[in-house]
mmCIF file of C-alpha atoms in Angstrom:
data_model
loop_
_atom_site.group_PDB
_atom_site.id
_atom_site.type_symbol
_atom_site.label_atom_id
_atom_site.label_comp_id
_atom_site.label_asym_id
_atom_site.label_seq_id
_atom_site.Cartn_x
_atom_site.Cartn_y
_atom_site.Cartn_z
ATOM 1 C CA MET R 1 -18.483 -21.152 -4.011
ATOM 2 C CA VAL R 2 -18.616 -18.646 -1.141
ATOM 3 C CA ARG R 3 -21.121 -15.930 -1.684
ATOM 4 C CA VAL R 4 -20.237 -12.655 -3.360
ATOM 5 C CA LYS R 5 -20.469 -9.852 -0.826
ATOM 6 C CA SER R 6 -21.278 -6.277 -1.606
ATOM 7 C CA ARG R 7 -22.079 -3.068 0.154
ATOM 8 C CA TYR R 8 -25.263 -1.096 -0.430
ATOM 9 C CA LEU R 9 -25.055 2.647 0.171
ATOM 10 C CA LEU R 10 -28.334 4.343 0.894
ATOM 11 C CA CYS R 11 -27.995 7.974 -0.174
ATOM 12 C CA GLU R 12 -30.258 10.951 -0.058
ATOM 13 C CA VAL R 13 -30.119 13.555 -2.808
ATOM 14 C CA ASN R 14 -30.476 17.116 -1.488
ATOM 15 C CA VAL R 15 -31.687 19.718 -3.965
ATOM 16 C CA THR R 16 -32.746 23.307 -3.631
ATOM 17 C CA ASP R 17 -35.619 22.994 -6.083
ATOM 18 C CA ARG R 18 -37.808 19.942 -5.463
ATOM 19 C CA ASN R 19 -39.420 20.057 -8.919
ATOM 20 C CA LEU R 20 -36.104 19.199 -10.547
ATOM 21 C CA LEU R 21 -35.822 16.134 -8.343
ATOM 22 C CA LEU R 22 -38.609 14.444 -10.292
ATOM 23 C CA LEU R 23 -36.407 14.383 -13.398
ATOM 24 C CA LEU R 24 -33.966 11.930 -11.812
ATOM 25 C CA ASP R 25 -33.504 8.569 -13.389
ATOM 26 C CA ASP R 26 -31.026 5.778 -12.759
ATOM 27 C CA ARG R 27 -29.023 6.281 -15.938
ATOM 28 C CA ALA R 28 -28.336 9.900 -14.990
ATOM 29 C CA VAL R 29 -27.201 8.893 -11.504
ATOM 30 C CA THR R 30 -24.989 6.109 -12.887
ATOM 31 C CA ALA R 31 -23.356 8.514 -15.304
ATOM 32 C CA ALA R 32 -22.812 11.140 -12.595
ATOM 33 C CA VAL R 33 -21.197 8.661 -10.181
ATOM 34 C CA LYS R 34 -18.950 7.144 -12.857
ATOM 35 C CA ASP R 35 -17.877 10.569 -14.009
ATOM 36 C CA VAL R 36 -16.936 11.745 -10.520
ATOM 37 C CA VAL R 37 -15.091 8.495 -9.749
ATOM 38 C CA GLN R 38 -13.129 8.894 -12.995
ATOM 39 C CA ARG R 39 -12.224 12.417 -11.982
ATOM 40 C CA MET R 40 -11.204 11.592 -8.416
ATOM 41 C CA HIS R 41 -9.635 8.159 -8.769
ATOM 42 C CA GLY R 42 -8.600 8.137 -12.419
ATOM 43 C CA ASP R 43 -8.518 5.103 -14.651
ATOM 44 C CA TYR R 44 -8.091 2.823 -11.652
ATOM 45 C CA GLY R 45 -11.302 4.114 -10.099
ATOM 46 C CA ALA R 46 -13.199 3.915 -13.367
ATOM 47 C CA ALA R 47 -12.179 0.270 -13.658
ATOM 48 C CA LEU R 48 -13.314 -0.447 -10.086
ATOM 49 C CA CYS R 49 -16.622 1.182 -10.932
ATOM 50 C CA SER R 50 -17.248 -0.556 -14.235
ATOM 51 C CA PHE R 51 -18.074 -3.991 -12.846
ATOM 52 C CA GLY R 52 -20.100 -4.371 -9.677
ATOM 53 C CA PHE R 53 -21.455 -0.859 -9.421
ATOM 54 C CA SER R 54 -25.152 -0.305 -10.100
ATOM 55 C CA VAL R 55 -28.064 1.792 -8.979
ATOM 56 C CA LYS R 56 -30.478 -0.619 -7.367
ATOM 57 C CA TYR R 57 -33.296 1.648 -6.288
ATOM 58 C CA LEU R 58 -34.225 5.197 -7.029
ATOM 59 C CA ASN R 59 -37.127 7.183 -5.657
ATOM 60 C CA ALA R 60 -37.479 10.495 -7.437
ATOM 61 C CA VAL R 61 -40.194 11.746 -5.087
ATOM 62 C CA THR R 62 -38.180 11.425 -1.864
ATOM 63 C CA GLY R 63 -34.732 11.566 -3.462
ATOM 64 C CA ILE R 64 -33.465 8.245 -2.075
ATOM 65 C CA ILE R 65 -30.915 6.251 -4.048
ATOM 66 C CA LEU R 66 -29.560 2.785 -3.298
ATOM 67 C CA LEU R 67 -26.131 2.158 -4.797
ATOM 68 C CA ARG R 68 -24.408 -1.199 -4.908
ATOM 69 C CA PHE R 69 -20.607 -1.413 -4.645
ATOM 70 C CA PRO R 70 -18.331 -4.435 -4.334
ATOM 71 C CA LYS R 71 -17.132 -4.975 -0.796
ATOM 72 C CA LYS R 72 -13.438 -4.683 -1.654
ATOM 73 C CA CYS R 73 -13.466 -1.143 -2.941
ATOM 74 C CA TYR R 74 -16.599 0.492 -1.556
ATOM 75 C CA LYS R 75 -14.715 2.895 0.699
ATOM 76 C CA GLN R 76 -12.695 4.314 -2.153
ATOM 77 C CA LEU R 77 -15.772 4.849 -4.293
ATOM 78 C CA TRP R 78 -17.683 6.223 -1.311
ATOM 79 C CA SER R 79 -14.957 8.835 -0.853
ATOM 80 C CA ALA R 80 -15.701 10.184 -4.338
ATOM 81 C CA LEU R 81 -19.446 10.709 -3.713
ATOM 82 C CA PRO R 82 -19.180 14.053 -1.834
ATOM 83 C CA PHE R 83 -17.639 15.582 -4.954
ATOM 84 C CA ILE R 84 -20.869 15.242 -6.929
ATOM 85 C CA THR R 85 -22.150 18.779 -7.422
ATOM 86 C CA SER R 86 -24.726 18.235 -10.145
ATOM 87 C CA ILE R 87 -26.552 15.463 -11.975
ATOM 88 C CA GLU R 88 -27.546 15.882 -15.601
ATOM 89 C CA ALA R 89 -30.944 14.337 -16.271
ATOM 90 C CA ARG R 90 -33.108 14.772 -19.364
ATOM 91 C CA GLY R 91 -31.121 17.723 -20.606
ATOM 92 C CA LYS R 92 -31.247 19.694 -17.349
ATOM 93 C CA GLN R 93 -28.565 20.153 -14.735
ATOM 94 C CA ILE R 94 -29.787 19.410 -11.224
ATOM 95 C CA SER R 95 -27.361 20.942 -8.743
ATOM 96 C CA CYS R 96 -27.420 18.736 -5.680
ATOM 97 C CA PHE R 97 -25.315 16.919 -3.153
ATOM 98 C CA LEU R 98 -25.442 13.328 -1.966
ATOM 99 C CA ASN R 99 -25.808 12.459 1.664
ATOM 100 C CA CYS R 100 -25.103 8.874 2.677
ATOM 101 C CA ILE R 101 -27.527 7.817 5.400
ATOM 102 C CA TYR R 102 -26.883 4.079 5.701
ATOM 103 C CA VAL R 103 -24.451 1.364 4.613
ATOM 104 C CA GLY R 104 -25.827 -2.153 4.515
ATOM 105 C CA GLY R 105 -24.634 -5.550 3.475
ATOM 106 C CA THR R 106 -27.908 -6.595 1.875
ATOM 107 C CA ILE R 107 -30.835 -4.864 0.264
ATOM 108 C CA ARG R 108 -33.107 -6.189 3.002
ATOM 109 C CA THR R 109 -31.272 -4.365 5.807
ATOM 110 C CA CYS R 110 -31.317 -1.188 3.766
ATOM 111 C CA GLN R 111 -35.054 -1.574 3.234
ATOM 112 C CA LYS R 112 -35.659 -2.058 6.958
ATOM 113 C CA PHE R 113 -33.671 1.076 7.707
ATOM 114 C CA LEU R 114 -35.476 3.012 4.996
ATOM 115 C CA ILE R 115 -38.880 2.156 6.445
ATOM 116 C CA ARG R 116 -37.802 3.412 9.880
ATOM 117 C CA TYR R 117 -36.196 6.488 8.339
ATOM 118 C CA ASN R 118 -39.282 7.412 6.330
ATOM 119 C CA ALA R 119 -41.503 6.996 9.391
ATOM 120 C CA HIS R 120 -39.122 9.251 11.309
ATOM 121 C CA GLN R 121 -39.240 11.866 8.534
ATOM 122 C CA LEU R 122 -43.037 11.773 8.520
ATOM 123 C CA ARG R 123 -43.177 12.334 12.258
ATOM 124 C CA ARG R 124 -40.847 15.275 11.816
ATOM 125 C CA MET R 125 -42.984 16.767 9.052
ATOM 126 C CA LEU R 126 -46.328 16.245 10.775
ATOM 127 C CA PRO R 127 -46.217 19.430 12.898
ATOM 128 C CA LYS R 128 -45.376 21.458 9.801
ATOM 129 C CA CYS R 129 -48.322 20.489 7.617
ATOM 130 C CA LYS R 130 -51.093 23.056 7.427
ATOM 131 C CA SER R 131 -54.327 21.893 5.809
ATOM 132 C CA GLU R 132 -56.573 19.714 7.925
ATOM 133 C CA GLU R 133 -57.189 17.016 5.326
ATOM 134 C CA LYS R 134 -53.508 16.294 4.939
ATOM 135 C CA HIS R 135 -53.130 16.294 8.706
ATOM 136 C CA ASN R 136 -55.753 13.541 8.996
ATOM 137 C CA ILE R 137 -54.182 11.466 6.249
ATOM 138 C CA GLN R 138 -50.779 11.638 7.806
ATOM 139 C CA GLN R 139 -52.140 10.744 11.214
ATOM 140 C CA ALA R 140 -53.845 7.673 9.773
ATOM 141 C CA ILE R 141 -50.678 6.573 8.070
ATOM 142 C CA LEU R 142 -48.646 7.013 11.221
ATOM 143 C CA ASP R 143 -51.113 4.843 13.134
ATOM 144 C CA CYS R 144 -50.813 2.184 10.468
ATOM 145 C CA CYS R 145 -47.028 2.336 10.657
ATOM 146 C CA LEU R 146 -46.911 2.118 14.455
ATOM 147 C CA THR R 147 -48.864 -1.139 14.609
ATOM 148 C CA ARG R 148 -46.387 -2.612 12.070
ATOM 149 C CA THR R 149 -48.966 -4.460 10.026
ATOM 150 C CA HIS R 150 -48.398 -4.824 6.253
ATOM 151 C CA THR R 151 -45.118 -2.944 6.457
ATOM 152 C CA GLU R 152 -44.487 -3.030 2.707
ATOM 153 C CA GLU R 153 -47.779 -1.364 1.834
ATOM 154 C CA ALA R 154 -47.100 1.158 4.569
ATOM 155 C CA GLU R 155 -43.723 1.929 3.018
ATOM 156 C CA ASP R 156 -45.288 2.654 -0.368
ATOM 157 C CA THR R 157 -47.918 4.966 1.065
ATOM 158 C CA LEU R 158 -45.353 6.661 3.317
ATOM 159 C CA GLU R 159 -43.180 7.535 0.368
ATOM 160 C CA SER R 160 -45.992 8.909 -1.735
ATOM 161 C CA GLU R 161 -47.332 11.111 1.044
ATOM 162 C CA GLU R 162 -43.984 12.485 2.061
ATOM 163 C CA ASP R 163 -43.882 15.134 -0.649
ATOM 164 C CA GLU R 164 -45.321 18.206 1.008
ATOM 165 C CA MET O 1 31.391 -23.667 -1.785
ATOM 166 C CA SER O 2 32.224 -23.215 -5.411
ATOM 167 C CA CYS O 3 28.705 -22.801 -6.761
ATOM 168 C CA GLY O 4 28.038 -20.046 -4.195
ATOM 169 C CA THR O 5 30.986 -17.927 -5.292
ATOM 170 C CA GLU O 6 30.064 -18.331 -8.940
ATOM 171 C CA LYS O 7 26.609 -16.968 -8.227
ATOM 172 C CA LYS O 8 28.105 -13.993 -6.397
ATOM 173 C CA LYS O 9 30.235 -13.099 -9.390
ATOM 174 C CA ALA O 10 27.260 -13.180 -11.757
ATOM 175 C CA VAL O 11 25.139 -10.971 -9.510
ATOM 176 C CA ASP O 12 27.771 -8.239 -9.081
ATOM 177 C CA LEU O 13 25.829 -5.779 -11.289
ATOM 178 C CA HIS O 14 22.925 -5.347 -8.839
ATOM 179 C CA GLN O 15 23.559 -4.574 -5.259
ATOM 180 C CA GLY O 16 21.085 -6.206 -2.874
ATOM 181 C CA VAL O 17 20.893 -4.677 0.577
ATOM 182 C CA LEU O 18 18.515 -6.167 3.114
ATOM 183 C CA GLN O 19 16.923 -3.581 5.385
ATOM 184 C CA LYS O 20 14.216 -3.627 7.983
ATOM 185 C CA ASN O 21 11.574 -1.305 6.533
ATOM 186 C CA LEU O 22 10.981 0.745 9.635
ATOM 187 C CA SER O 23 11.011 4.242 8.168
ATOM 188 C CA PRO O 24 7.776 5.527 6.612
ATOM 189 C CA GLU O 25 9.517 6.804 3.482
ATOM 190 C CA ARG O 26 10.643 5.129 0.337
ATOM 191 C CA TYR O 27 13.223 6.371 -2.126
ATOM 192 C CA LEU O 28 12.785 5.515 -5.779
ATOM 193 C CA LYS O 29 15.678 5.951 -8.179
ATOM 194 C CA ILE O 30 14.325 6.147 -11.693
ATOM 195 C CA GLN O 31 15.621 6.744 -15.181
ATOM 196 C CA LEU O 32 13.518 8.110 -17.980
ATOM 197 C CA GLU O 33 14.435 6.482 -21.281
ATOM 198 C CA LEU O 34 13.342 8.269 -24.394
ATOM 199 C CA GLU O 35 13.546 7.231 -28.007
ATOM 200 C CA GLU O 36 15.098 10.529 -29.017
ATOM 201 C CA ALA O 37 17.631 12.428 -26.965
ATOM 202 C CA VAL O 38 15.353 14.799 -25.085
ATOM 203 C CA THR O 39 16.330 16.058 -21.659
ATOM 204 C CA LEU O 40 13.840 17.315 -19.143
ATOM 205 C CA THR O 41 14.235 19.984 -16.532
ATOM 206 C CA GLU O 42 13.150 19.314 -12.963
ATOM 207 C CA VAL O 43 9.901 21.176 -13.398
ATOM 208 C CA GLU O 44 9.026 19.340 -16.601
ATOM 209 C CA LEU O 45 9.804 15.981 -15.045
ATOM 210 C CA ARG O 46 7.708 16.766 -11.987
ATOM 211 C CA PHE O 47 4.802 17.869 -14.154
ATOM 212 C CA PHE O 48 5.109 14.737 -16.257
ATOM 213 C CA ILE O 49 4.966 12.489 -13.187
ATOM 214 C CA ILE O 50 1.965 14.356 -11.797
ATOM 215 C CA SER O 51 0.096 14.114 -15.097
ATOM 216 C CA GLY O 52 0.728 10.374 -15.108
ATOM 217 C CA LEU O 53 -0.589 10.095 -11.565
ATOM 218 C CA ARG O 54 -3.639 12.127 -12.518
ATOM 219 C CA SER O 55 -4.501 9.926 -15.474
ATOM 220 C CA LEU O 56 -4.180 6.679 -13.540
ATOM 221 C CA HIS O 57 -5.240 7.682 -10.034
ATOM 222 C CA GLY O 58 -7.251 10.854 -10.562
ATOM 223 C CA GLU O 59 -7.200 13.945 -8.371
ATOM 224 C CA VAL O 60 -6.299 11.848 -5.345
ATOM 225 C CA GLY O 61 -3.219 10.582 -7.145
ATOM 226 C CA ALA O 62 -2.225 14.006 -8.400
ATOM 227 C CA ALA O 63 -2.308 15.273 -4.822
ATOM 228 C CA LEU O 64 0.213 12.697 -3.580
ATOM 229 C CA ASN O 65 3.206 14.217 -1.851
ATOM 230 C CA PHE O 66 6.440 13.253 -3.476
ATOM 231 C CA ASP O 67 9.795 15.014 -3.577
ATOM 232 C CA LEU O 68 12.189 15.118 -6.469
ATOM 233 C CA LEU O 69 15.489 14.982 -4.615
ATOM 234 C CA GLU O 70 18.210 14.626 -7.187
ATOM 235 C CA HIS O 71 17.989 15.122 -10.881
ATOM 236 C CA SER O 72 20.592 14.819 -13.570
ATOM 237 C CA ASP O 73 19.912 16.659 -16.824
ATOM 238 C CA VAL O 74 22.269 14.549 -18.865
ATOM 239 C CA SER O 75 21.142 11.031 -18.143
ATOM 240 C CA ASN O 76 17.545 11.739 -16.965
ATOM 241 C CA VAL O 77 18.133 9.929 -13.680
ATOM 242 C CA ALA O 78 16.158 11.156 -10.700
ATOM 243 C CA VAL O 79 15.526 10.198 -7.095
ATOM 244 C CA LEU O 80 11.978 10.480 -5.768
ATOM 245 C CA LYS O 81 10.911 10.308 -2.172
ATOM 246 C CA VAL O 82 7.401 9.130 -1.284
ATOM 247 C CA SER O 83 5.689 7.890 1.802
ATOM 248 C CA LYS O 84 5.374 4.141 2.215
ATOM 249 C CA ASP O 85 1.639 4.034 1.497
ATOM 250 C CA ASP O 86 1.899 6.002 -1.732
ATOM 251 C CA LEU O 87 4.694 3.945 -3.275
ATOM 252 C CA VAL O 88 2.409 1.538 -5.116
ATOM 253 C CA LYS O 89 0.372 4.308 -6.727
ATOM 254 C CA LEU O 90 3.446 6.245 -7.830
ATOM 255 C CA TRP O 91 5.248 3.188 -9.198
ATOM 256 C CA SER O 92 2.207 1.952 -11.100
ATOM 257 C CA SER O 93 1.630 5.330 -12.717
ATOM 258 C CA LEU O 94 5.299 5.548 -13.740
ATOM 259 C CA THR O 95 5.059 2.103 -15.302
ATOM 260 C CA LEU O 96 2.071 3.024 -17.426
ATOM 261 C CA GLN O 97 3.501 6.237 -18.845
ATOM 262 C CA GLY O 98 4.231 5.544 -22.478
ATOM 263 C CA PHE O 99 4.474 8.892 -24.209
ATOM 264 C CA TYR O 100 6.092 12.206 -23.498
ATOM 265 C CA LYS O 101 4.949 14.827 -26.023
ATOM 266 C CA ASN O 102 4.617 12.260 -28.789
ATOM 267 C CA HIS O 103 7.994 10.667 -28.037
ATOM 268 C CA ARG O 104 7.873 7.112 -26.797
ATOM 269 C CA CYS O 105 9.323 6.826 -23.321
ATOM 270 C CA ALA O 106 9.750 4.378 -20.480
ATOM 271 C CA PHE O 107 10.551 4.777 -16.820
ATOM 272 C CA ARG O 108 13.167 2.353 -15.555
ATOM 273 C CA VAL O 109 13.222 1.886 -11.805
ATOM 274 C CA LEU O 110 16.823 1.389 -10.824
ATOM 275 C CA GLN O 111 16.566 1.173 -7.056
ATOM 276 C CA VAL O 112 13.958 1.210 -4.315
ATOM 277 C CA SER O 113 15.060 1.649 -0.719
ATOM 278 C CA SER O 114 13.892 3.000 2.604
ATOM 279 C CA SER O 115 16.965 5.181 3.089
ATOM 280 C CA PRO O 116 18.405 7.746 0.698
ATOM 281 C CA PRO O 117 20.472 6.105 -2.013
ATOM 282 C CA ASP O 118 24.135 7.130 -2.127
ATOM 283 C CA SER O 119 25.100 8.032 -5.660
#
């Protein structure tokens, strides 16, 4: 049997209030995407979304979501994502918009891109940070990332330190 | 050949015209059959088709451009014009419309062509 192909959309959730971002969970995101696809593409879209769509990875601290779509219909479902205006999580409405930063065929390619993207974001944020202690920590992490040793551990520390 | 002419006689009800589908438009001649004798005005029919498109294909479907060219109040026969790419969505939503204001209904597609039907 030939392998089942899918498309993984790496999206970034942009919010005005970063504290609300921590309330995100995958069930809320699933519900929001299904609801908007039902609105934009009707029953046909809801059926496309019911099997083969899932949220594979969610990072509430950085606001990165990895969505899986089947290869045949990912463009149609992708076209519905800009119409998401708010996500309801734990009783609160988080008004946000989704920004798609990468489309990959496998989770591994998305992970590779995400590591590079997070390193890029850190380098962008480094001039902005104020207290000296944080400055030192970030510098150390950047050194670790540049030598490309233990990339997975680097990715975990990068994501936790990105919240400024 | 005798068997050929017999077949032609049996098929006289439908007219088959072979065309090269070069134009980007399609014309759909439909008839709305209702259980009870209800007639629809043009506006009502248009709204009914759009609501069917919205339920099956969402906002994208409801925004499809289609024209209601001819409409007969008596027999509920209408001619719709759509672009080639939208034909499948329109036809599928017409097929799945089962109820009009609690009356059972069905859309019968009488003719599909790429040039305006002469009727």
